[in-house]
Short mmCIF file of C-alpha atoms and ligand atoms in Angstrom, two decimals:
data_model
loop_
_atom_site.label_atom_id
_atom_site.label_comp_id
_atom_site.label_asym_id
_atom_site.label_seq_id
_atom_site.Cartn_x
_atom_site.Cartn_y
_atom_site.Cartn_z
CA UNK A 716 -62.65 22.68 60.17
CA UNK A 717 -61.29 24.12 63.47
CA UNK A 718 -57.78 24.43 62.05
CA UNK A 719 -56.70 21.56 64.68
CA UNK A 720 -54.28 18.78 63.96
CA UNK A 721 -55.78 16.00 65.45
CA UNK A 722 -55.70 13.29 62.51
CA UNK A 723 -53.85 12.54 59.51
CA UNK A 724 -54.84 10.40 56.30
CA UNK A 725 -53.02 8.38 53.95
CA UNK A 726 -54.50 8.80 50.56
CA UNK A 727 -53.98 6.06 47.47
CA UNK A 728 -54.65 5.34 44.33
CA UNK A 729 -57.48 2.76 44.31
CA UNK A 730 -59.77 0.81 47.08
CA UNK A 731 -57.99 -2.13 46.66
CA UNK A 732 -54.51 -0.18 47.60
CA UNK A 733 -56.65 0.98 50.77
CA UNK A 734 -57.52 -2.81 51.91
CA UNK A 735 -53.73 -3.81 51.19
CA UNK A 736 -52.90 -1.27 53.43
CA UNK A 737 -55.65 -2.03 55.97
CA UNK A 738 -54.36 -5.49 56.01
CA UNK A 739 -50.54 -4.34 56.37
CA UNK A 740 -51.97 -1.72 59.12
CA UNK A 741 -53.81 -4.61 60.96
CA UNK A 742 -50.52 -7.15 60.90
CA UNK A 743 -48.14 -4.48 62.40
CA UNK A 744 -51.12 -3.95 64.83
CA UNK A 745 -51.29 0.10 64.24
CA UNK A 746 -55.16 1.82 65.28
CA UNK A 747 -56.77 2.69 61.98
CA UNK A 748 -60.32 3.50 60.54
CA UNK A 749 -61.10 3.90 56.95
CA UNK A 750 -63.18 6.60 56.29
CA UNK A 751 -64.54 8.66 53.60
CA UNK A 752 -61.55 11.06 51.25
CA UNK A 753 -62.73 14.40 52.84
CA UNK A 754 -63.93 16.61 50.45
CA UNK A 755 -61.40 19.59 51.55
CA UNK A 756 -59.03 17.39 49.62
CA UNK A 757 -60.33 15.19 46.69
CA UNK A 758 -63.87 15.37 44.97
CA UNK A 759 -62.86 11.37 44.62
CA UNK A 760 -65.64 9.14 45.84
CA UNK A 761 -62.97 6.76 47.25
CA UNK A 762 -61.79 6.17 50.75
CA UNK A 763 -58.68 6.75 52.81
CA UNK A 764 -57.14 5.56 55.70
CA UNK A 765 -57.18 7.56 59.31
CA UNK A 766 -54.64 7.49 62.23
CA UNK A 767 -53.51 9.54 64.61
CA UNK A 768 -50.65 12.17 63.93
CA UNK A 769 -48.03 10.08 66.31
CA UNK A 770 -48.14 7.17 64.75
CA UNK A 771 -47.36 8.79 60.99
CA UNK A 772 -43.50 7.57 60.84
CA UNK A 773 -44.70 4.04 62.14
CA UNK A 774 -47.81 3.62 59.55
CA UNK A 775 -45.24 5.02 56.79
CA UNK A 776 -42.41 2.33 58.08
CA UNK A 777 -45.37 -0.59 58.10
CA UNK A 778 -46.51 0.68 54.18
CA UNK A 779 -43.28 2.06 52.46
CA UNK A 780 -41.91 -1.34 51.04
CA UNK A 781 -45.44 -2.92 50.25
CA UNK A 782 -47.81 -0.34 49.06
CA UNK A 783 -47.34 3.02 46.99
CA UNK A 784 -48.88 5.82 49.11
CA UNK A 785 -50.23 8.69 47.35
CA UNK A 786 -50.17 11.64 50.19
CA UNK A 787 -49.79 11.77 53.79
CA UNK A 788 -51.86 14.57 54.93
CA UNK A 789 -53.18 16.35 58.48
CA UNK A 790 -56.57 17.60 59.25
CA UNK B 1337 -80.40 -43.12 39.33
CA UNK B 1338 -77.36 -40.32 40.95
CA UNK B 1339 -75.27 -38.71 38.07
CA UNK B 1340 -72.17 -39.33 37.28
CA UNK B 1341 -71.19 -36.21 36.98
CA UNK B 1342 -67.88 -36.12 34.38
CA UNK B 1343 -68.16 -32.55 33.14
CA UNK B 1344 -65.79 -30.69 35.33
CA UNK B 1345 -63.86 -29.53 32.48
CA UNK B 1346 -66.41 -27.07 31.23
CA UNK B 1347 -67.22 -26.27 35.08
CA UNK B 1348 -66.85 -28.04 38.29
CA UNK B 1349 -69.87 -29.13 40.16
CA UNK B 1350 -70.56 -29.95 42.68
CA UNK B 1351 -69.05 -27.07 44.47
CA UNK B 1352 -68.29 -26.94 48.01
CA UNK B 1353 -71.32 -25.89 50.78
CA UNK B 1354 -68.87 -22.89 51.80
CA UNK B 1355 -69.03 -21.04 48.70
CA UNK B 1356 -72.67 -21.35 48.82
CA UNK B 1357 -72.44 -19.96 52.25
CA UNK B 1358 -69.96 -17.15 50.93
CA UNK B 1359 -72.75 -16.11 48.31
CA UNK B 1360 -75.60 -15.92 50.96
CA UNK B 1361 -73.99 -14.53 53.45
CA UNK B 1362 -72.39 -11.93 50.87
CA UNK B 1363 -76.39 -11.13 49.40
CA UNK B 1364 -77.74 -11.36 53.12
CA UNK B 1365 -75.37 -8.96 55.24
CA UNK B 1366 -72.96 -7.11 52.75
CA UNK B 1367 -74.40 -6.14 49.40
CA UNK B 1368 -73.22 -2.82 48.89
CA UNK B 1369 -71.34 -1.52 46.06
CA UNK B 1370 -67.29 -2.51 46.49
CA UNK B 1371 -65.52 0.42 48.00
CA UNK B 1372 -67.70 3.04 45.97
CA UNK B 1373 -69.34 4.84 48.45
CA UNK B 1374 -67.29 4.61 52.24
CA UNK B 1375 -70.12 3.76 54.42
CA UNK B 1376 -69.27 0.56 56.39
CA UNK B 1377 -70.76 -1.58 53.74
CA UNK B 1378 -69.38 -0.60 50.78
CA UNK B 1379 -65.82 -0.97 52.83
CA UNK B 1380 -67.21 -4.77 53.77
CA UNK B 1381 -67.84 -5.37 50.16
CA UNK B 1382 -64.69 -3.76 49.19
CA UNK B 1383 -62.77 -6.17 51.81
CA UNK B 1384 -64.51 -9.44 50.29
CA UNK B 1385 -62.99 -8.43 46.87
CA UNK B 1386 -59.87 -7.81 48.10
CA UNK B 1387 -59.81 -10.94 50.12
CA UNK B 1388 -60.70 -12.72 47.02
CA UNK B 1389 -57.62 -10.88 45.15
CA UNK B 1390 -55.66 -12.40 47.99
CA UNK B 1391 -56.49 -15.67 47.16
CA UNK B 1392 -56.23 -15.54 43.88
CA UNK B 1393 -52.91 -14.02 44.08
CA UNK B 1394 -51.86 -17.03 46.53
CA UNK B 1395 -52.75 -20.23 44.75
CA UNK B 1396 -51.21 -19.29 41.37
CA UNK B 1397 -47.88 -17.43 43.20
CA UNK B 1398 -48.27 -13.70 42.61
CA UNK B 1399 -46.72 -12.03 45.40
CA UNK B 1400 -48.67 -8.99 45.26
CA UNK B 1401 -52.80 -9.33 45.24
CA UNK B 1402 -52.68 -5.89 43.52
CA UNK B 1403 -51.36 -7.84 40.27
CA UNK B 1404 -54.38 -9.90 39.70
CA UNK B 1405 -57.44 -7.65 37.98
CA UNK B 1406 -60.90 -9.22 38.39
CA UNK B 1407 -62.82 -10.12 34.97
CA UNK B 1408 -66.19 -12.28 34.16
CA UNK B 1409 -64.15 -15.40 33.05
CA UNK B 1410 -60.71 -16.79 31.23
CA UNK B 1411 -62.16 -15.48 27.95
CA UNK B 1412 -62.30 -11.95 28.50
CA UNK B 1413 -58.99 -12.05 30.82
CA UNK B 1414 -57.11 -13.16 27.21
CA UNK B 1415 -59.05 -10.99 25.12
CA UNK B 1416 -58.54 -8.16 27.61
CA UNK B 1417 -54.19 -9.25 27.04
CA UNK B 1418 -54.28 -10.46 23.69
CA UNK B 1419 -55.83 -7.68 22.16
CA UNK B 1420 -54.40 -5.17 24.51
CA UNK B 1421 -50.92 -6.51 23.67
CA UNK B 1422 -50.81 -6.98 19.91
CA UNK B 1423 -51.08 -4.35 16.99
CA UNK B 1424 -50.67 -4.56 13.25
CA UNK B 1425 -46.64 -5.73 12.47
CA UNK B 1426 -46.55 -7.69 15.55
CA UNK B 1427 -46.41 -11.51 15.40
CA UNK B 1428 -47.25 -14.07 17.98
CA UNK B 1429 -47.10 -17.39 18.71
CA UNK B 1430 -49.26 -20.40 19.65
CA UNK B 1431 -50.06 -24.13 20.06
CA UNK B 1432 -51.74 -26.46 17.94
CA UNK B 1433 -54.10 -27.11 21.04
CA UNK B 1434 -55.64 -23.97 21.69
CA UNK B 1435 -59.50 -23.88 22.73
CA UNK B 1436 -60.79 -20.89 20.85
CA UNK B 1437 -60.79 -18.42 23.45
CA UNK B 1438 -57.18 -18.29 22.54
CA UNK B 1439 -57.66 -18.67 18.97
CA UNK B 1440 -60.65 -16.48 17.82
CA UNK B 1441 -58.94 -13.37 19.23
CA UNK B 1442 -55.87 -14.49 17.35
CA UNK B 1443 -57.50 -15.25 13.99
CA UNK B 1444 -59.67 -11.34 14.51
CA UNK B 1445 -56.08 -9.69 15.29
CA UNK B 1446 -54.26 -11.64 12.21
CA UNK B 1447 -57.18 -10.20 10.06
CA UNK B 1448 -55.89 -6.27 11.37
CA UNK B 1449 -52.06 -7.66 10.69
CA UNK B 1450 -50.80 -9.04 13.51
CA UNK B 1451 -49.04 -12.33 12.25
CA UNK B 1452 -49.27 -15.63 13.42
CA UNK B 1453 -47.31 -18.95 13.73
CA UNK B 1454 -48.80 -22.12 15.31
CA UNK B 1455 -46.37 -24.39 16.70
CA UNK B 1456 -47.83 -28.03 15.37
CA UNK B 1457 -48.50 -30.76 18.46
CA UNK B 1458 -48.30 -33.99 18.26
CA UNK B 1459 -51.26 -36.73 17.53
CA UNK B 1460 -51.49 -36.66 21.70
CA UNK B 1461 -51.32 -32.93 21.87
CA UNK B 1462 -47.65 -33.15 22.93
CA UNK B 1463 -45.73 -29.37 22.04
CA UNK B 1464 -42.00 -29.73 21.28
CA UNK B 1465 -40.22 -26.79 22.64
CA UNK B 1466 -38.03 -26.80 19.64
CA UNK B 1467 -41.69 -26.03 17.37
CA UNK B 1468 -41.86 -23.33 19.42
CA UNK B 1469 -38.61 -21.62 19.11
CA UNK B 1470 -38.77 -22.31 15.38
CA UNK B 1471 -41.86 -20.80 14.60
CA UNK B 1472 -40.29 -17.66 16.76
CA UNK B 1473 -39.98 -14.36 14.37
CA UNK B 1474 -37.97 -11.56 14.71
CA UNK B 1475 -41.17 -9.14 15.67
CA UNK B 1476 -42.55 -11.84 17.91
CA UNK B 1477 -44.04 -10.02 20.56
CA UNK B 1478 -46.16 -12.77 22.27
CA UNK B 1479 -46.17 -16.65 22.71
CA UNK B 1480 -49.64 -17.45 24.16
CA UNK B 1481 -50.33 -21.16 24.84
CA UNK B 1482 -52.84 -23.11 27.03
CA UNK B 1483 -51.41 -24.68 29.99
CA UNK B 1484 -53.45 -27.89 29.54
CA UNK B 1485 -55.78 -28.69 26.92
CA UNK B 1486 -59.35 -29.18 27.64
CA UNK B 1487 -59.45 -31.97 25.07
CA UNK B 1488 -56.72 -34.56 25.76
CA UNK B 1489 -56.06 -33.21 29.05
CA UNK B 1490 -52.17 -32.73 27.53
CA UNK B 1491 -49.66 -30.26 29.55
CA UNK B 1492 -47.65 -27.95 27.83
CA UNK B 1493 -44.22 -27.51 28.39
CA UNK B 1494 -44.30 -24.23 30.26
CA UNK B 1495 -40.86 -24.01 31.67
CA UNK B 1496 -39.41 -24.30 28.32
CA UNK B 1497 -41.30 -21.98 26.79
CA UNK B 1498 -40.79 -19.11 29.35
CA UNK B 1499 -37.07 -19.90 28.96
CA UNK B 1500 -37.95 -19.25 25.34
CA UNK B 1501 -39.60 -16.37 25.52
CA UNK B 1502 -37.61 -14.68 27.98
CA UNK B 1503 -34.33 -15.20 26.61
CA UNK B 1504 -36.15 -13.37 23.91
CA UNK B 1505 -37.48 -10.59 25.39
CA UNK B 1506 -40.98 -12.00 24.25
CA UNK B 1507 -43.73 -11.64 26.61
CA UNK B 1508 -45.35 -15.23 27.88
CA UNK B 1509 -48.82 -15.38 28.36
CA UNK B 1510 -50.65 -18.50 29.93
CA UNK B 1511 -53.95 -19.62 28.98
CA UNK B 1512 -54.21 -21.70 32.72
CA UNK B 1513 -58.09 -22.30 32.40
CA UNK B 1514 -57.78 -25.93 33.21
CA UNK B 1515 -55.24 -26.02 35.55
CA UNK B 1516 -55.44 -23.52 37.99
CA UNK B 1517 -56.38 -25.25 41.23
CA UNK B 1518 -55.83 -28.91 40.04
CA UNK B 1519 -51.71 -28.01 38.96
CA UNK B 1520 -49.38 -26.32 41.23
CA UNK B 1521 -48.70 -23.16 39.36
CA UNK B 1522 -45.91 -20.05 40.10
CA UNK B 1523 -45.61 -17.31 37.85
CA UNK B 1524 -42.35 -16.06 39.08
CA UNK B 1525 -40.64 -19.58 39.72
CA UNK B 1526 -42.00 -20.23 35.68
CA UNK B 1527 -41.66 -16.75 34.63
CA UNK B 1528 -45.07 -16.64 33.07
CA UNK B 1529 -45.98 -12.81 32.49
CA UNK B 1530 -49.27 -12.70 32.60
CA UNK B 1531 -51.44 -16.01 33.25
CA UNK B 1532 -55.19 -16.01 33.00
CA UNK B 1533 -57.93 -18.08 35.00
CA UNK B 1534 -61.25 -18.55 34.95
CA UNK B 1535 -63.04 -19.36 38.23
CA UNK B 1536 -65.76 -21.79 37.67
CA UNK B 1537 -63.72 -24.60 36.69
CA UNK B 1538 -60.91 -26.06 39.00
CA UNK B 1539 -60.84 -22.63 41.42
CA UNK B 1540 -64.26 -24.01 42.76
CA UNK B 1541 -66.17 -20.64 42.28
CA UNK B 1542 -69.25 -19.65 40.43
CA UNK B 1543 -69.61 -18.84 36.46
CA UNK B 1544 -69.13 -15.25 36.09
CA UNK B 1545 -65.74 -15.40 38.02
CA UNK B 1546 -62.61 -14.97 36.24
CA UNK B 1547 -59.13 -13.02 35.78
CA UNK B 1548 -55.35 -12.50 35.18
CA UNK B 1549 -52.11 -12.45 36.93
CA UNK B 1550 -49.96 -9.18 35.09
CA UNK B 1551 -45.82 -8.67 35.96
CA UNK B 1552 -45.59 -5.63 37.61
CA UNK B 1553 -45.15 -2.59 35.08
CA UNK B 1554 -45.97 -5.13 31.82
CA UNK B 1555 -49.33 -3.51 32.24
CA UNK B 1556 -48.80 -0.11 30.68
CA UNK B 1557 -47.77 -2.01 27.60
CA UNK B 1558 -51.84 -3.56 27.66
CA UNK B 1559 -54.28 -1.03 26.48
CA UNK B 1560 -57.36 -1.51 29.08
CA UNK B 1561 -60.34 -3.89 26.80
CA UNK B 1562 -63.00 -1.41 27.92
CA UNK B 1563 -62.86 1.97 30.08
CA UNK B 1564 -65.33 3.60 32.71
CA UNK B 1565 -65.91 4.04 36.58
CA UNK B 1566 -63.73 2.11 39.12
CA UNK B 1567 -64.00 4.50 42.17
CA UNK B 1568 -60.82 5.89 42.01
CA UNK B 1569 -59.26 9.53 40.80
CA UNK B 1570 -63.12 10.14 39.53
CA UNK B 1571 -62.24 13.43 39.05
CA UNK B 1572 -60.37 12.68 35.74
CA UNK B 1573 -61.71 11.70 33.22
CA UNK B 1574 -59.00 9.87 31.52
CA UNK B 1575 -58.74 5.68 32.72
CA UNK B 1576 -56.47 5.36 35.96
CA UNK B 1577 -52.67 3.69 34.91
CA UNK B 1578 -52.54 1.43 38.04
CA UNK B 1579 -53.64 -1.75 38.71
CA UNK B 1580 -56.11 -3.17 39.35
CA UNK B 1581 -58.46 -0.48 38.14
CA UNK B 1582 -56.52 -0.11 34.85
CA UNK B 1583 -58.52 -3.51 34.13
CA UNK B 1584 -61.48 -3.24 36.35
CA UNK B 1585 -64.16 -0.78 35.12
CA UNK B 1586 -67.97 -0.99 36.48
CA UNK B 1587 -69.38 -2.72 39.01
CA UNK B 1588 -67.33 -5.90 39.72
CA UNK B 1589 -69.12 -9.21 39.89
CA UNK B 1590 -68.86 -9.11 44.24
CA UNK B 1591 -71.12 -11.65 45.29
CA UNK B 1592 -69.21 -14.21 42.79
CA UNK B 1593 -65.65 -13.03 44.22
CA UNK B 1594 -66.96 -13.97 47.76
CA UNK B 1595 -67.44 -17.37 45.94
CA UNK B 1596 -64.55 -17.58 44.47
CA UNK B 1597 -62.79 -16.35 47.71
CA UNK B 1598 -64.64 -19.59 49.57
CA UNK B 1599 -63.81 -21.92 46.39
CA UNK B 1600 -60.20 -21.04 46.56
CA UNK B 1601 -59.77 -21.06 50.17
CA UNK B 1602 -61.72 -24.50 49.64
CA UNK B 1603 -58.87 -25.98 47.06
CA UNK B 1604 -56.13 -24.34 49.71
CA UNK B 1605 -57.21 -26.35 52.61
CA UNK B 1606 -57.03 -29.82 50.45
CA UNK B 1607 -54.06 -28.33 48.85
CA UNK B 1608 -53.43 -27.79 45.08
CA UNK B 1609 -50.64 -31.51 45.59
CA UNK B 1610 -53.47 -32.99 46.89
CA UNK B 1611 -56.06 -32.54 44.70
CA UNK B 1612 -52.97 -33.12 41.56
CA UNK B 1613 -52.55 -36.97 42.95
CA UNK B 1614 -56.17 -37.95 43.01
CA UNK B 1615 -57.25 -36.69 40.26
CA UNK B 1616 -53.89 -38.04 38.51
CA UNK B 1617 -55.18 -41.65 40.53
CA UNK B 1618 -58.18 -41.64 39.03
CA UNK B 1619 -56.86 -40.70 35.33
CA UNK B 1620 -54.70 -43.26 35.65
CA UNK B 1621 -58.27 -45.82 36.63
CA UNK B 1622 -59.64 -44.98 33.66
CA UNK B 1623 -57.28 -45.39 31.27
CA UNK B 1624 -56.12 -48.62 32.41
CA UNK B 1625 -60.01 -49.55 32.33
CA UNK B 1626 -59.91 -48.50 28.77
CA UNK B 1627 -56.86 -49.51 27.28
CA UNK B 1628 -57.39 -52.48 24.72
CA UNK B 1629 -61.57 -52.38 24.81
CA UNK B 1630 -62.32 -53.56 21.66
CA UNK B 1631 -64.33 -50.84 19.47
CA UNK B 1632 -62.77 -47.69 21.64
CA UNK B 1633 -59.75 -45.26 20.63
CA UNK B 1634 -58.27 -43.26 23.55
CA UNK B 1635 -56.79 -39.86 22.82
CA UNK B 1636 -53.85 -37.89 24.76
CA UNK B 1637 -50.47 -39.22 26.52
CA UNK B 1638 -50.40 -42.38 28.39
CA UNK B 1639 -48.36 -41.33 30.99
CA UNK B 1640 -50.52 -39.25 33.64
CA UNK B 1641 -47.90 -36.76 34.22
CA UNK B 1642 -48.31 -35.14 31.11
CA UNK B 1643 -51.82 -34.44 31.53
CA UNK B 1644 -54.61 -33.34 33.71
CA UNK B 1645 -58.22 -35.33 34.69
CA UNK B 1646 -59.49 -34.99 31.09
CA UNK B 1647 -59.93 -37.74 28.87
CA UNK B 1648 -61.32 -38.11 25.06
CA UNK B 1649 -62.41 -41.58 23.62
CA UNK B 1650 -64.14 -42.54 21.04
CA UNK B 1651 -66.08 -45.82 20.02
CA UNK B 1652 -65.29 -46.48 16.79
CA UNK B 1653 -68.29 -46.14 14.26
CA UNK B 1654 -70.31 -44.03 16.71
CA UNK B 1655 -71.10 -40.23 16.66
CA UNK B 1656 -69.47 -38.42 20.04
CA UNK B 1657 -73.01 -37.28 20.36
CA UNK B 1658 -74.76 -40.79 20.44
CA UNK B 1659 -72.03 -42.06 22.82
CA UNK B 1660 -72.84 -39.02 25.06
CA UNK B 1661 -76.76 -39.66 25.09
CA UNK B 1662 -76.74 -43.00 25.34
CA UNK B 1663 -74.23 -42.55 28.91
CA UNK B 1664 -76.68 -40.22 29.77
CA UNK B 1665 -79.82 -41.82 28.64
CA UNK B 1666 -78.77 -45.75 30.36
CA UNK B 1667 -76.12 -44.67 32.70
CA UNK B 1668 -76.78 -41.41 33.98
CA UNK B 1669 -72.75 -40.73 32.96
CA UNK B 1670 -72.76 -37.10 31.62
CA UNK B 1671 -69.39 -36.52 29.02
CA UNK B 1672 -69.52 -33.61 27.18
CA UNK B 1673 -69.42 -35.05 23.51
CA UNK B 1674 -68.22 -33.10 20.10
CA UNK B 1675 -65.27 -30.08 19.10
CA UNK B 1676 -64.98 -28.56 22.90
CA UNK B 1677 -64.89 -25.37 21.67
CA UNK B 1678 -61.47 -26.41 20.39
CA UNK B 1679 -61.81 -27.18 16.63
CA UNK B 1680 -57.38 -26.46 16.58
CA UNK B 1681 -56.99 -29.17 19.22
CA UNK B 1682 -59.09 -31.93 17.52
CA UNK B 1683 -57.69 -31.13 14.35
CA UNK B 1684 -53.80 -31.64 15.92
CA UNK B 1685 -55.23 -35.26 17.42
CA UNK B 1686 -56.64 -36.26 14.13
CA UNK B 1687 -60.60 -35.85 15.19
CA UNK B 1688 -62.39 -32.80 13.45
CA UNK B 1689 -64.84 -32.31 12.40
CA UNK B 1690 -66.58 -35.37 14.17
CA UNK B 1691 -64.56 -34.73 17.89
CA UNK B 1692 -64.46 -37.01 20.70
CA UNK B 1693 -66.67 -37.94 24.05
CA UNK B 1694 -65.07 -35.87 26.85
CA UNK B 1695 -64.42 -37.27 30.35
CA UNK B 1696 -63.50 -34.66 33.43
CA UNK B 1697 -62.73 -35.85 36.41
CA UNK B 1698 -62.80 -33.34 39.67
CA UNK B 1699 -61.40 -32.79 43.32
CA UNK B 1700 -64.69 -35.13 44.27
CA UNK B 1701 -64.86 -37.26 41.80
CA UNK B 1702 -64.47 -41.18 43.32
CA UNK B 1703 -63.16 -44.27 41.56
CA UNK B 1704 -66.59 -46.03 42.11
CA UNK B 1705 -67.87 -43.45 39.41
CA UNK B 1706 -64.80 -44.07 37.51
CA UNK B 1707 -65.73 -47.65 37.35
CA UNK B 1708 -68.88 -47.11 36.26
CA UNK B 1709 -68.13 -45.07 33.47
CA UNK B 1710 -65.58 -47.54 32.28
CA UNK B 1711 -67.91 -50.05 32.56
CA UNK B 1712 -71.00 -47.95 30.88
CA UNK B 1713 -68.64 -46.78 27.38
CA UNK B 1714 -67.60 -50.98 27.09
CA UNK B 1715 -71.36 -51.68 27.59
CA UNK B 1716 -72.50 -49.39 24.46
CA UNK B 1717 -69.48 -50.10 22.93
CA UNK B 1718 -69.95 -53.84 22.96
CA UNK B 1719 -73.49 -53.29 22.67
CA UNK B 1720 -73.36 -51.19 18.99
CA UNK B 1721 -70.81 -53.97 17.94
CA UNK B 1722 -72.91 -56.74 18.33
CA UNK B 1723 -75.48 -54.73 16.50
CA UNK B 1724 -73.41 -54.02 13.31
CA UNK B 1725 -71.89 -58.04 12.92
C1 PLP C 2902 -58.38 -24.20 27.74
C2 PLP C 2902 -59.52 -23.27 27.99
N1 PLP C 2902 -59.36 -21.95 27.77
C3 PLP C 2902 -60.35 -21.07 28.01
C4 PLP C 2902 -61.59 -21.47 28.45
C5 PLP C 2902 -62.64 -20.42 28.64
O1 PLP C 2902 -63.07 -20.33 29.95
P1 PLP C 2902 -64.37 -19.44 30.23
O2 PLP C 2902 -65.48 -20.09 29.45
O3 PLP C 2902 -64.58 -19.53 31.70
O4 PLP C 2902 -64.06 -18.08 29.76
C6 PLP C 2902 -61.82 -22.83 28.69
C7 PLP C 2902 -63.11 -23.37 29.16
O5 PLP C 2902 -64.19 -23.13 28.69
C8 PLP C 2902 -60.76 -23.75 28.45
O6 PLP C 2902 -60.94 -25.07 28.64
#
């Protein structure tokens, strides 16, 4: 990695949390893409969900009451 | 000759084009492994099963799809709660009308101590609330009754029995195998805490399809049935806590969950109401067509209220299992005949070990076949009694 900020993920505790979320990202009409947990962080053969760094305090306010997020974290 | 087809009670058929269409399309353009992998079709598949979840979650009134965990049918949903729930000194309670995916677990968990009551039903299957609360222990930990029986068709009276249990501190579990998509049903407005469905039956899905409903943090007090991979925190090697995963180890069944997801979307757009008042209609048909043939007995209320589209007859002198053949054999009617895998039930109405000839009536049943299966049962009824003058 080049050491450069340029997307966060929101980690969770299953694949179902991450298409609750997806759905709850979709409704409040935030940019998303699920990807892959990156291996720098989990050895978990799940998925996460991507956005960019601007949008973290409006993908936490769209999640906070509906979904339990693991960890917020930048790449 | 077209079938009759009066079997819906042990599964619904037929079912509708667009959870044929759901299967295909799931086989032809999806297929991958639910959410364990992250390429695009794995995240497809996973989005099916969720969608599914969603359903689920909507037609019974869970407000989160996270509290419904997936399993093959009704039978290992209860097994997965019943013996996940109870341990040796704890005492539960049930219904004289119980088929025996309710009452085998019970009888294995009463031989490892776990005692039981059985509230006694009435000749029609009717449960008095107050049999209930008296067969209520100090270390009752569970009442666990079917929300309809699948022999007399004969509603229990959920709303009292929550009220019972919760008052209590007891936890209420709902066997809702024939009434989820032909009875309006709301856990939270009832205060059921866990209800389990299967989702061949009135759901509209294929066999294979099944689960429960859980109250949010009531699932750390159900040990998980069986343990392994679910895609999530893989690197431990201890079962996850949460749900639905807690509950949902291997492979799930994906292709049947975009079924189900198409049946249930399928009983949504005629609406649950709907679907109540016809098939109440045509209950309604039939016994009125029955009631007073000579050489028949009818089982189960009279008023249609207090049951679903299931009916059990008998003509009087015949075996359940002639009856059946000889619907089949001249009429092309097809009952299910016999105990219904519910030898408690037919006990409670007064019909073991012989058992009845089962009607079920479904979401597309019409009252032209209800006619004719009136008119078939006084044909071989009148029929056998001529024979034996
Ligand atoms: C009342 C009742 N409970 C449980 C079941 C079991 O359902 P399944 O066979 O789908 O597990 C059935 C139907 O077979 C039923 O009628």
């Amino acid at each position: 990695m080049s050491g450069d900020k340029t997307y966060c993920v929101a980690l969770f505790d299953s694949v179902s949390h991450v298409m609750k979320a997806e759905k709850l990202l979709k409704e409040a009409d935030i940019p998303y893409k699920i990807i892959p947990v990156p291996r720098s962080i989990s050895a978990d053969c799940g998925v996460c969900v991507r956005f960019l760094p601007e949008q973290k305090e409006t993908v936490m306010e769209a999640l906070r009451l509906h979904i339990h997020v693991r960890e917020i974290r930048e790449l | 000759m077209k079938p009759v087809y009066f079997d819906n009670a042990a599964t619904s058929w037929p079912k509708p084009p667009e959870m044929m269409e759901a299967m295909v399309r799931f086989n032809e353009s999806i297929g991958a492994n639910p959410g364990r992998s992250g390429h695009r079709l794995s995240i497809e598949a996973a989005r099916v099963v969720y969608e599914a979840r969603e359903c689920a979650a909507r037609i019974i009134g869970s407000p989160d799809p996270l509290s419904i965990s997936f399993a093959k049918n009704a039978t290992e949903a209860i097994n997965c709660v019943l013996l996940g729930l109870l341990k040796a000194g704890d005492h539960v309670v049930t219904s004289g009308m119980e088929h025996n995916s309710v009452m085998r677990p019970l009888r294995f968990l009463e031989r490892q101590g776990v005692g039981l009551s059985i509230a006694p039903c009435s000749p029609a299957g009717v449960l008095d609330p107050d049999d209930a609360m008296r067969a209520v222990k100090g270390n009752t930990k569970v009442i666990v009754v079917t929300h309809a029986s699948n022999v007399t068709g004969t509603l229990l009276p959920l709303d009292d029995l929550a009220r019972i249990a919760r008052e209590r501190g007891i936890v209420f579990v709902v066997d809702a195998s024939q009434t989820a998509g032909s009875i309006p049903l709301d856990v939270v407005r009832t205060g059921i805490d866990v209800l389990c469905f299967t989702g061949h039956k009135s759901l509209l899905g294929p066999q294979g399809t099944g689960g429960f409903y859980i109250r949010k943090g009531l699932e750390e007090s159900v040990s998980p049935l069986m343990r392994g991979g679910t895609g999530s925190a893989s690197e431990f090697e201890e079962q996850p806590d949460f749900l639905p995963d807690r509950f949902e180890s291997g492979t799930p069944n994906a292709i049947g969950l975009a079924g189900l997801a198409a049946g249930i979307r399928f009983v949504l757009g005629l609406g649950v109401e709907a679907i109540r008042e016809k098939e109440a209609h045509l209950t309604r048909l039939f016994l009125e067509g029955m009631a007073g043939m000579p050489g028949t007995r009818l089982y189960g209320p009279q008023n249609v209220r207090q049951r679903t589209a299931v009916v059990s007859f008998n003509i009087v002198g015949m075996s359940p299992s002639e009856v059946a053949f000889e619907l089949d054999e001249q009429f092309a009617v097809l009952s299910r005949p016999g105990l219904h895998c519910a030898p408690a039930a037919h006990r409670t109405i007064g019909t073991f070990p012989e058992g009845t000839v089962r009607f079920s009536f479904g979401y597309s049943t019409t009252e032209d076949e209800v006619r004719r299966g009136i008119e078939a049962v006084a044909h071989i009824s009148a029929a056998y009694h001529k024979r034996t003058l």
